[in-house]
mmCIF file of C-alpha atoms in Angstrom:
data_model
loop_
_atom_site.group_PDB
_atom_site.id
_atom_site.type_symbol
_atom_site.label_atom_id
_atom_site.label_comp_id
_atom_site.label_asym_id
_atom_site.label_seq_id
_atom_site.Cartn_x
_atom_site.Cartn_y
_atom_site.Cartn_z
ATOM 1 C CA MET A 99 18.110 19.862 -2.835
ATOM 2 C CA VAL A 100 14.640 18.078 -1.254
ATOM 3 C CA ASP A 101 14.757 18.020 3.529
ATOM 4 C CA ILE A 102 12.817 16.672 5.298
ATOM 5 C CA LYS A 103 11.436 20.392 6.182
ATOM 6 C CA ASP A 104 10.271 20.177 2.806
ATOM 7 C CA TYR A 105 7.303 18.052 4.531
ATOM 8 C CA PRO A 106 6.450 19.693 8.229
ATOM 9 C CA GLU A 107 4.457 17.801 10.724
ATOM 10 C CA PHE A 108 0.900 19.040 12.054
ATOM 11 C CA GLU A 109 -0.919 18.220 15.162
ATOM 12 C CA THR A 110 -3.063 15.484 14.314
ATOM 13 C CA ALA A 111 -5.851 13.089 15.491
ATOM 14 C CA TRP A 112 -3.691 10.555 17.339
ATOM 15 C CA CYS A 113 -3.068 9.090 20.934
ATOM 16 C CA PRO A 114 0.046 9.825 22.366
ATOM 17 C CA GLY A 115 2.688 7.313 21.763
ATOM 18 C CA CYS A 116 0.668 6.185 18.839
ATOM 19 C CA GLY A 117 3.206 4.353 16.653
ATOM 20 C CA ASN A 118 1.533 6.241 13.892
ATOM 21 C CA PHE A 119 4.340 8.870 14.437
ATOM 22 C CA PRO A 120 8.122 7.466 14.016
ATOM 23 C CA LEU A 121 6.472 5.566 10.575
ATOM 24 C CA ARG A 122 5.117 9.340 10.038
ATOM 25 C CA LYS A 123 8.113 10.653 10.232
ATOM 26 C CA ALA A 124 10.037 8.133 8.418
ATOM 27 C CA MET A 125 7.849 8.039 6.083
ATOM 28 C CA ARG A 126 8.576 11.510 5.572
ATOM 29 C CA GLN A 127 12.356 11.303 5.440
ATOM 30 C CA ALA A 128 12.286 8.598 2.779
ATOM 31 C CA LEU A 129 10.511 11.040 0.571
ATOM 32 C CA ALA A 130 13.625 13.461 1.331
ATOM 33 C CA ASN A 131 15.631 10.425 0.805
ATOM 34 C CA LEU A 132 14.094 10.163 -2.666
ATOM 35 C CA GLY A 133 14.495 13.318 -3.434
ATOM 36 C CA LEU A 134 10.558 14.315 -4.107
ATOM 37 C CA GLU A 135 9.212 16.864 -3.854
ATOM 38 C CA PRO A 136 5.400 17.387 -2.456
ATOM 39 C CA HIS A 137 4.311 18.529 -6.118
ATOM 40 C CA GLN A 138 5.401 15.554 -6.749
ATOM 41 C CA VAL A 139 3.684 12.958 -5.068
ATOM 42 C CA VAL A 140 0.172 11.377 -4.271
ATOM 43 C CA PHE A 141 -0.999 9.977 -1.344
ATOM 44 C CA VAL A 142 -4.192 7.334 -1.247
ATOM 45 C CA SER A 143 -5.845 6.335 1.684
ATOM 46 C CA GLY A 144 -8.868 5.026 2.826
ATOM 47 C CA ILE A 145 -9.974 5.490 5.792
ATOM 48 C CA GLY A 146 -9.088 4.828 9.131
ATOM 49 C CA GLN A 147 -6.279 6.833 12.437
ATOM 50 C CA ALA A 148 -3.603 4.859 9.728
ATOM 51 C CA ALA A 149 -5.448 6.827 6.619
ATOM 52 C CA LYS A 150 -5.586 9.869 8.331
ATOM 53 C CA ALA A 151 -2.047 10.310 7.484
ATOM 54 C CA PRO A 152 -1.086 11.586 4.409
ATOM 55 C CA HIS A 153 -4.091 14.565 5.609
ATOM 56 C CA TYR A 154 -0.848 15.766 7.247
ATOM 57 C CA ILE A 155 2.295 15.252 4.771
ATOM 58 C CA PRO A 156 1.594 17.975 2.777
ATOM 59 C CA CYS A 157 0.642 16.521 -0.937
ATOM 60 C CA ASN A 158 -1.549 14.968 -3.106
ATOM 61 C CA LEU A 159 -4.275 13.140 -1.465
ATOM 62 C CA PHE A 160 -7.020 11.124 -2.026
ATOM 63 C CA ASN A 161 -9.042 10.471 0.933
ATOM 64 C CA GLY A 162 -11.067 7.032 0.032
ATOM 65 C CA LEU A 163 -14.068 4.429 1.390
ATOM 66 C CA HIS A 164 -13.032 2.552 3.721
ATOM 67 C CA GLY A 165 -11.550 -0.573 2.057
ATOM 68 C CA ARG A 166 -10.792 1.219 -1.835
ATOM 69 C CA ALA A 167 -7.281 2.685 -1.699
ATOM 70 C CA LEU A 168 -6.205 0.567 -3.926
ATOM 71 C CA PRO A 169 -8.446 0.806 -7.444
ATOM 72 C CA PRO A 170 -8.230 5.206 -7.766
ATOM 73 C CA ALA A 171 -4.339 4.581 -6.505
ATOM 74 C CA GLN A 172 -3.709 2.028 -9.657
ATOM 75 C CA ALA A 173 -6.568 4.397 -11.995
ATOM 76 C CA ILE A 174 -3.912 7.827 -10.469
ATOM 77 C CA LYS A 175 -1.188 6.176 -11.666
ATOM 78 C CA LEU A 176 -1.839 5.190 -15.191
ATOM 79 C CA ALA A 177 -3.308 8.740 -15.703
ATOM 80 C CA LEU A 178 -1.120 10.557 -13.891
ATOM 81 C CA PRO A 179 2.286 8.203 -14.942
ATOM 82 C CA GLN A 180 5.180 10.910 -13.915
ATOM 83 C CA ALA A 181 3.433 10.848 -10.144
ATOM 84 C CA THR A 182 5.231 8.369 -7.249
ATOM 85 C CA VAL A 183 2.028 7.352 -6.322
ATOM 86 C CA ILE A 184 1.623 5.936 -2.283
ATOM 87 C CA VAL A 185 -1.397 4.099 -0.965
ATOM 88 C CA GLU A 186 -0.976 4.130 2.780
ATOM 89 C CA SER A 187 -4.091 3.022 5.174
ATOM 90 C CA GLY A 188 -4.430 -0.087 8.493
ATOM 91 C CA ASP A 189 -4.657 -3.083 8.298
ATOM 92 C CA GLY A 190 -8.099 -3.309 8.452
ATOM 93 C CA ASP A 191 -9.211 -1.216 5.687
ATOM 94 C CA MET A 192 -5.948 -2.620 2.924
ATOM 95 C CA TYR A 193 -6.498 -6.588 4.219
ATOM 96 C CA GLY A 194 -9.676 -6.957 5.705
ATOM 97 C CA GLU A 195 -12.481 -4.503 3.862
ATOM 98 C CA GLY A 196 -10.204 -3.628 0.909
ATOM 99 C CA GLY A 197 -8.549 -7.471 0.869
ATOM 100 C CA ASN A 198 -9.543 -8.341 -3.233
ATOM 101 C CA HIS A 199 -8.143 -5.353 -4.426
ATOM 102 C CA PHE A 200 -5.195 -5.706 -2.667
ATOM 103 C CA ILE A 201 -5.254 -9.804 -4.537
ATOM 104 C CA ALA A 202 -5.835 -7.165 -7.481
ATOM 105 C CA ALA A 203 -3.212 -4.831 -7.292
ATOM 106 C CA ILE A 204 -0.626 -7.516 -6.299
ATOM 107 C CA ARG A 205 -2.441 -9.350 -9.962
ATOM 108 C CA ARG A 206 -2.277 -6.481 -11.995
ATOM 109 C CA ASN A 207 0.841 -4.773 -10.754
ATOM 110 C CA VAL A 208 0.586 -0.982 -11.097
ATOM 111 C CA ASP A 209 3.492 0.525 -10.806
ATOM 112 C CA ILE A 210 2.299 1.530 -6.677
ATOM 113 C CA THR A 211 3.619 1.861 -3.100
ATOM 114 C CA ALA A 212 1.486 0.527 -1.033
ATOM 115 C CA VAL A 213 3.068 0.934 2.924
ATOM 116 C CA VAL A 214 -0.133 -0.150 5.549
ATOM 117 C CA HIS A 215 -0.193 0.302 9.433
ATOM 118 C CA ASP A 216 -0.378 -3.709 11.054
ATOM 119 C CA ASN A 217 -1.282 -2.720 15.133
ATOM 120 C CA GLN A 218 -3.128 -6.498 14.458
ATOM 121 C CA ILE A 219 -6.366 -4.176 15.586
ATOM 122 C CA TYR A 220 -8.487 -1.878 14.322
ATOM 123 C CA GLY A 221 -7.522 1.396 15.743
ATOM 124 C CA LEU A 222 -10.492 4.177 14.721
ATOM 125 C CA THR A 223 -13.635 2.289 16.085
ATOM 126 C CA LYS A 224 -11.465 0.901 19.088
ATOM 127 C CA GLY A 225 -10.217 -2.486 19.272
ATOM 128 C CA GLN A 226 -12.221 -4.802 17.898
ATOM 129 C CA ALA A 227 -10.075 -8.402 15.963
ATOM 130 C CA SER A 228 -8.282 -7.137 12.817
ATOM 131 C CA PRO A 229 -7.521 -9.133 9.998
ATOM 132 C CA THR A 230 -3.557 -9.590 11.224
ATOM 133 C CA THR A 231 -4.534 -9.579 15.062
ATOM 134 C CA MET A 232 -3.602 -13.308 16.869
ATOM 135 C CA PRO A 233 -5.899 -16.037 17.518
ATOM 136 C CA GLY A 234 -6.814 -16.013 21.401
ATOM 137 C CA HIS A 235 -6.511 -12.298 21.685
ATOM 138 C CA LYS A 236 -9.893 -11.138 23.626
ATOM 139 C CA THR A 237 -10.572 -7.484 22.940
ATOM 140 C CA LYS A 238 -14.173 -5.436 23.779
ATOM 141 C CA ALA A 239 -16.020 -7.279 20.591
ATOM 142 C CA GLN A 240 -14.496 -10.717 21.719
ATOM 143 C CA PRO A 241 -14.120 -11.594 25.149
ATOM 144 C CA PHE A 242 -13.374 -14.643 24.674
ATOM 145 C CA GLY A 243 -10.667 -14.930 22.402
ATOM 146 C CA ALA A 244 -10.446 -14.025 18.340
ATOM 147 C CA PRO A 245 -11.642 -17.084 16.592
ATOM 148 C CA SER A 246 -10.516 -16.267 13.550
ATOM 149 C CA ASP A 247 -6.597 -17.716 12.120
ATOM 150 C CA ALA A 248 -4.391 -14.021 11.271
ATOM 151 C CA PHE A 249 -4.225 -13.612 7.794
ATOM 152 C CA ASN A 250 -0.055 -13.349 7.047
ATOM 153 C CA PRO A 251 -0.501 -10.371 4.391
ATOM 154 C CA VAL A 252 3.150 -11.086 2.876
ATOM 155 C CA ALA A 253 2.521 -14.669 2.622
ATOM 156 C CA VAL A 254 0.083 -14.279 0.461
ATOM 157 C CA ALA A 255 1.853 -10.741 -1.336
ATOM 158 C CA VAL A 256 4.911 -13.454 -1.395
ATOM 159 C CA ALA A 257 3.089 -16.226 -3.166
ATOM 160 C CA MET A 258 1.292 -13.953 -5.479
ATOM 161 C CA ARG A 259 4.757 -13.468 -6.083
ATOM 162 C CA ALA A 260 4.571 -9.395 -5.749
ATOM 163 C CA ASN A 261 7.273 -7.403 -6.834
ATOM 164 C CA PHE A 262 8.595 -6.332 -4.172
ATOM 165 C CA VAL A 263 7.704 -6.995 -0.329
ATOM 166 C CA ALA A 264 8.750 -5.858 2.860
ATOM 167 C CA ARG A 265 8.140 -6.014 7.173
ATOM 168 C CA GLY A 266 9.324 -2.605 8.726
ATOM 169 C CA PHE A 267 9.017 -1.947 12.466
ATOM 170 C CA VAL A 268 8.902 1.386 14.130
ATOM 171 C CA GLY A 269 10.462 0.725 16.997
ATOM 172 C CA ASP A 270 13.846 0.654 14.009
ATOM 173 C CA MET A 271 12.573 3.955 12.424
ATOM 174 C CA ASP A 272 15.897 4.031 9.976
ATOM 175 C CA HIS A 273 15.523 0.824 8.541
ATOM 176 C CA LEU A 274 12.022 1.576 7.946
ATOM 177 C CA ALA A 275 12.427 4.392 5.983
ATOM 178 C CA GLU A 276 15.752 2.814 4.560
ATOM 179 C CA LEU A 277 13.076 0.020 2.705
ATOM 180 C CA ILE A 278 10.175 3.111 2.135
ATOM 181 C CA VAL A 279 12.845 4.250 0.081
ATOM 182 C CA GLN A 280 13.368 0.594 -2.296
ATOM 183 C CA ALA A 281 9.717 0.264 -2.165
ATOM 184 C CA VAL A 282 9.182 3.295 -4.499
ATOM 185 C CA ARG A 283 11.987 1.843 -6.789
ATOM 186 C CA GLN A 284 11.190 -0.851 -7.296
ATOM 187 C CA PRO A 285 9.058 -1.067 -10.742
ATOM 188 C CA GLY A 286 5.605 -2.671 -9.884
ATOM 189 C CA PHE A 287 2.335 -3.449 -7.002
ATOM 190 C CA ALA A 288 5.235 -2.640 -3.351
ATOM 191 C CA LEU A 289 3.566 -3.915 -0.065
ATOM 192 C CA VAL A 290 5.585 -2.485 3.752
ATOM 193 C CA ASP A 291 3.719 -4.130 5.849
ATOM 194 C CA VAL A 292 4.769 -1.964 9.484
ATOM 195 C CA PHE A 293 4.701 -3.256 12.714
ATOM 196 C CA GLN A 294 3.064 0.040 14.277
ATOM 197 C CA PRO A 295 1.601 -0.266 18.309
ATOM 198 C CA CYS A 296 -1.774 0.213 18.639
ATOM 199 C CA VAL A 297 -0.999 2.027 22.484
ATOM 200 C CA SER A 298 -4.734 2.181 23.618
ATOM 201 C CA PHE A 299 -6.862 -0.729 22.421
ATOM 202 C CA ASN A 300 -3.589 -2.866 21.861
ATOM 203 C CA LYS A 301 -2.057 -4.265 25.321
ATOM 204 C CA VAL A 302 -0.940 -7.518 23.632
ATOM 205 C CA ASN A 303 1.335 -6.531 20.685
ATOM 206 C CA THR A 304 2.799 -3.380 22.058
ATOM 207 C CA PHE A 305 6.572 -2.090 21.629
ATOM 208 C CA GLN A 306 8.188 -4.344 24.122
ATOM 209 C CA TRP A 307 6.144 -7.079 22.114
ATOM 210 C CA TYR A 308 7.655 -6.443 19.015
ATOM 211 C CA LYS A 309 11.090 -5.526 19.957
ATOM 212 C CA GLN A 310 11.151 -9.420 21.418
ATOM 213 C CA HIS A 311 9.627 -11.067 18.126
ATOM 214 C CA CYS A 312 11.553 -8.768 15.342
ATOM 215 C CA TYR A 313 14.312 -9.413 13.907
ATOM 216 C CA ARG A 314 16.720 -8.241 10.687
ATOM 217 C CA LEU A 315 17.213 -10.073 8.238
ATOM 218 C CA ASP A 316 20.645 -10.209 7.504
ATOM 219 C CA GLU A 317 23.216 -9.187 4.776
ATOM 220 C CA SER A 318 23.309 -13.276 3.616
ATOM 221 C CA TYR A 319 19.635 -13.259 2.735
ATOM 222 C CA ASP A 320 18.244 -13.258 -0.831
ATOM 223 C CA PRO A 321 15.857 -11.517 -1.906
ATOM 224 C CA THR A 322 15.568 -12.819 -5.102
ATOM 225 C CA ASP A 323 14.785 -16.678 -4.167
ATOM 226 C CA TRP A 324 11.665 -16.671 -3.663
ATOM 227 C CA ARG A 325 11.829 -20.355 -1.845
ATOM 228 C CA GLN A 326 13.320 -19.193 0.578
ATOM 229 C CA ALA A 327 11.342 -15.648 0.751
ATOM 230 C CA MET A 328 8.579 -17.779 1.321
ATOM 231 C CA ASP A 329 10.108 -19.591 4.410
ATOM 232 C CA LYS A 330 10.943 -16.103 6.115
ATOM 233 C CA ALA A 331 7.175 -15.079 4.707
ATOM 234 C CA VAL A 332 5.505 -17.474 6.969
ATOM 235 C CA GLU A 333 7.807 -16.919 10.473
ATOM 236 C CA PHE A 334 6.292 -15.536 12.245
ATOM 237 C CA GLY A 335 6.343 -16.318 15.953
ATOM 238 C CA GLU A 336 8.421 -16.402 18.328
ATOM 239 C CA ARG A 337 11.059 -14.889 15.672
ATOM 240 C CA ILE A 338 9.552 -12.253 13.274
ATOM 241 C CA PRO A 339 11.824 -11.225 10.536
ATOM 242 C CA THR A 340 12.114 -7.176 9.664
ATOM 243 C CA GLY A 341 13.853 -5.955 6.019
ATOM 244 C CA VAL A 342 12.823 -6.957 2.236
ATOM 245 C CA ILE A 343 11.681 -10.601 2.589
ATOM 246 C CA TYR A 344 10.894 -10.594 -1.131
ATOM 247 C CA LYS A 345 12.330 -8.927 -4.406
ATOM 248 C CA GLY A 346 10.402 -9.850 -7.837
ATOM 249 C CA ASP A 347 10.464 -8.861 -11.173
ATOM 250 C CA ARG A 348 7.838 -9.532 -13.193
ATOM 251 C CA PRO A 349 6.466 -6.843 -15.733
ATOM 252 C CA THR A 350 4.368 -4.273 -14.962
ATOM 253 C CA PHE A 351 0.945 -3.375 -15.657
ATOM 254 C CA GLU A 352 2.160 -0.395 -17.590
ATOM 255 C CA ASP A 353 4.504 -2.472 -19.376
ATOM 256 C CA ARG A 354 2.567 -4.922 -20.833
ATOM 257 C CA LEU A 355 -0.692 -2.001 -21.428
ATOM 258 C CA PRO A 356 0.467 -0.989 -25.667
ATOM 259 C CA THR A 357 -2.171 1.801 -24.639
ATOM 260 C CA ALA A 358 -0.587 2.802 -22.029
ATOM 261 C CA PRO A 359 0.390 6.904 -21.214
ATOM 262 C CA LYS A 360 3.260 7.924 -21.101
ATOM 263 C CA GLU A 361 2.376 10.835 -20.506
ATOM 264 C CA PRO A 362 -0.201 12.723 -18.086
ATOM 265 C CA LEU A 363 -3.775 11.865 -20.160
ATOM 266 C CA ALA A 364 -4.957 14.922 -19.539
ATOM 267 C CA ARG A 365 -2.585 16.119 -21.997
ATOM 268 C CA ARG A 366 -3.157 13.846 -24.840
ATOM 269 C CA GLY A 367 -4.836 15.179 -27.511
ATOM 270 C CA VAL A 368 -7.638 13.534 -29.637
ATOM 271 C CA ASP A 369 -6.773 12.189 -33.468
ATOM 272 C CA ARG A 370 -10.511 12.616 -34.867
ATOM 273 C CA GLU A 371 -9.126 10.882 -37.954
ATOM 274 C CA ALA A 372 -8.817 8.268 -36.027
ATOM 275 C CA LEU A 373 -11.999 8.525 -34.576
ATOM 276 C CA LYS A 374 -13.384 8.689 -37.736
ATOM 277 C CA ARG A 375 -11.765 5.645 -39.150
ATOM 278 C CA ILE A 376 -12.977 3.773 -35.859
ATOM 279 C CA MET A 377 -16.396 4.869 -36.535
ATOM 280 C CA SER A 378 -17.023 3.976 -40.855
ATOM 281 C CA THR A 379 -16.191 0.642 -39.193
ATOM 282 C CA TYR A 380 -19.783 0.312 -37.958
ATOM 283 C CA GLY A 381 -21.516 0.852 -40.320
ATOM 284 C CA ALA A 382 -24.442 2.904 -42.065
ATOM 285 C CA PRO A 383 -25.974 4.837 -39.155
ATOM 286 C CA LEU A 384 -29.467 2.711 -38.169
ATOM 287 C CA LYS A 385 -32.474 4.818 -40.347
ATOM 288 C CA ARG A 386 -35.818 4.835 -38.505
ATOM 289 C CA PRO A 387 -38.084 2.084 -39.960
ATOM 290 C CA THR A 388 -40.835 4.056 -42.354
ATOM 291 C CA LYS A 389 -44.919 3.386 -41.612
ATOM 292 C CA LYS A 390 -46.459 1.296 -44.200
ATOM 293 C CA ALA A 391 -49.576 2.569 -45.903
ATOM 294 C CA GLY A 392 -52.358 1.105 -44.924
ATOM 295 C CA PRO A 393 -55.110 -1.229 -46.854
#
């Protein structure tokens, strides 16, 4: 039986009071609840304080370039279908530098889970506006206020009918752990956008701010109703819903690809007779032209 102690804690580089700490605990609890042993899990991350999170969990890890976590995560899942693949990174990394990869991953629908630390700021580089920073929010780099509208990742994911879309808050840790469990169990691309306060560089969206604005969806809410989910996805202001916003049933990329491996690619042998048959369809090998004799 897997226990949270199978995922021990390590010294980190995070600020005291950072929202990354409860998120890491929720992730460890979710892995234990799923009964997953560390060797069965592959984490993939990009760059940022949030992207360091998998460094402090003793599983397999691929740490990619800034914004490039999702492509290798999909490749790992296709090459190693038995693995549970979780992408864990921040809002700047996933929705800014990796924005196009985020959209492509939803379209492709490979069976992976993306857990995004959304603190509405760039924490690693000390406080610039991120894609989810609210317009007018003043930062060191935007002293007159962020001029752009905020990106709503939940609304985009629901609009594109991602198979699982949820929003969690680290101030409601048991609920967050349960959302991660459901996301991992749902086939196809799953997103858990997590409000996680940056105590050093975001003095607006604090723990208190999230507690005042977030509320849990109740049991009467039906996440399979797409139109109702769109209404909840765009609800962002005085009240912000947390919980499972949408659950879809699109076939996964693996289901639609006849050649998708059912076992690790590394264990596949080479059918040399089939290779010969394929090569024979290209005709006789080319011959070098011979020089004509002179006059």
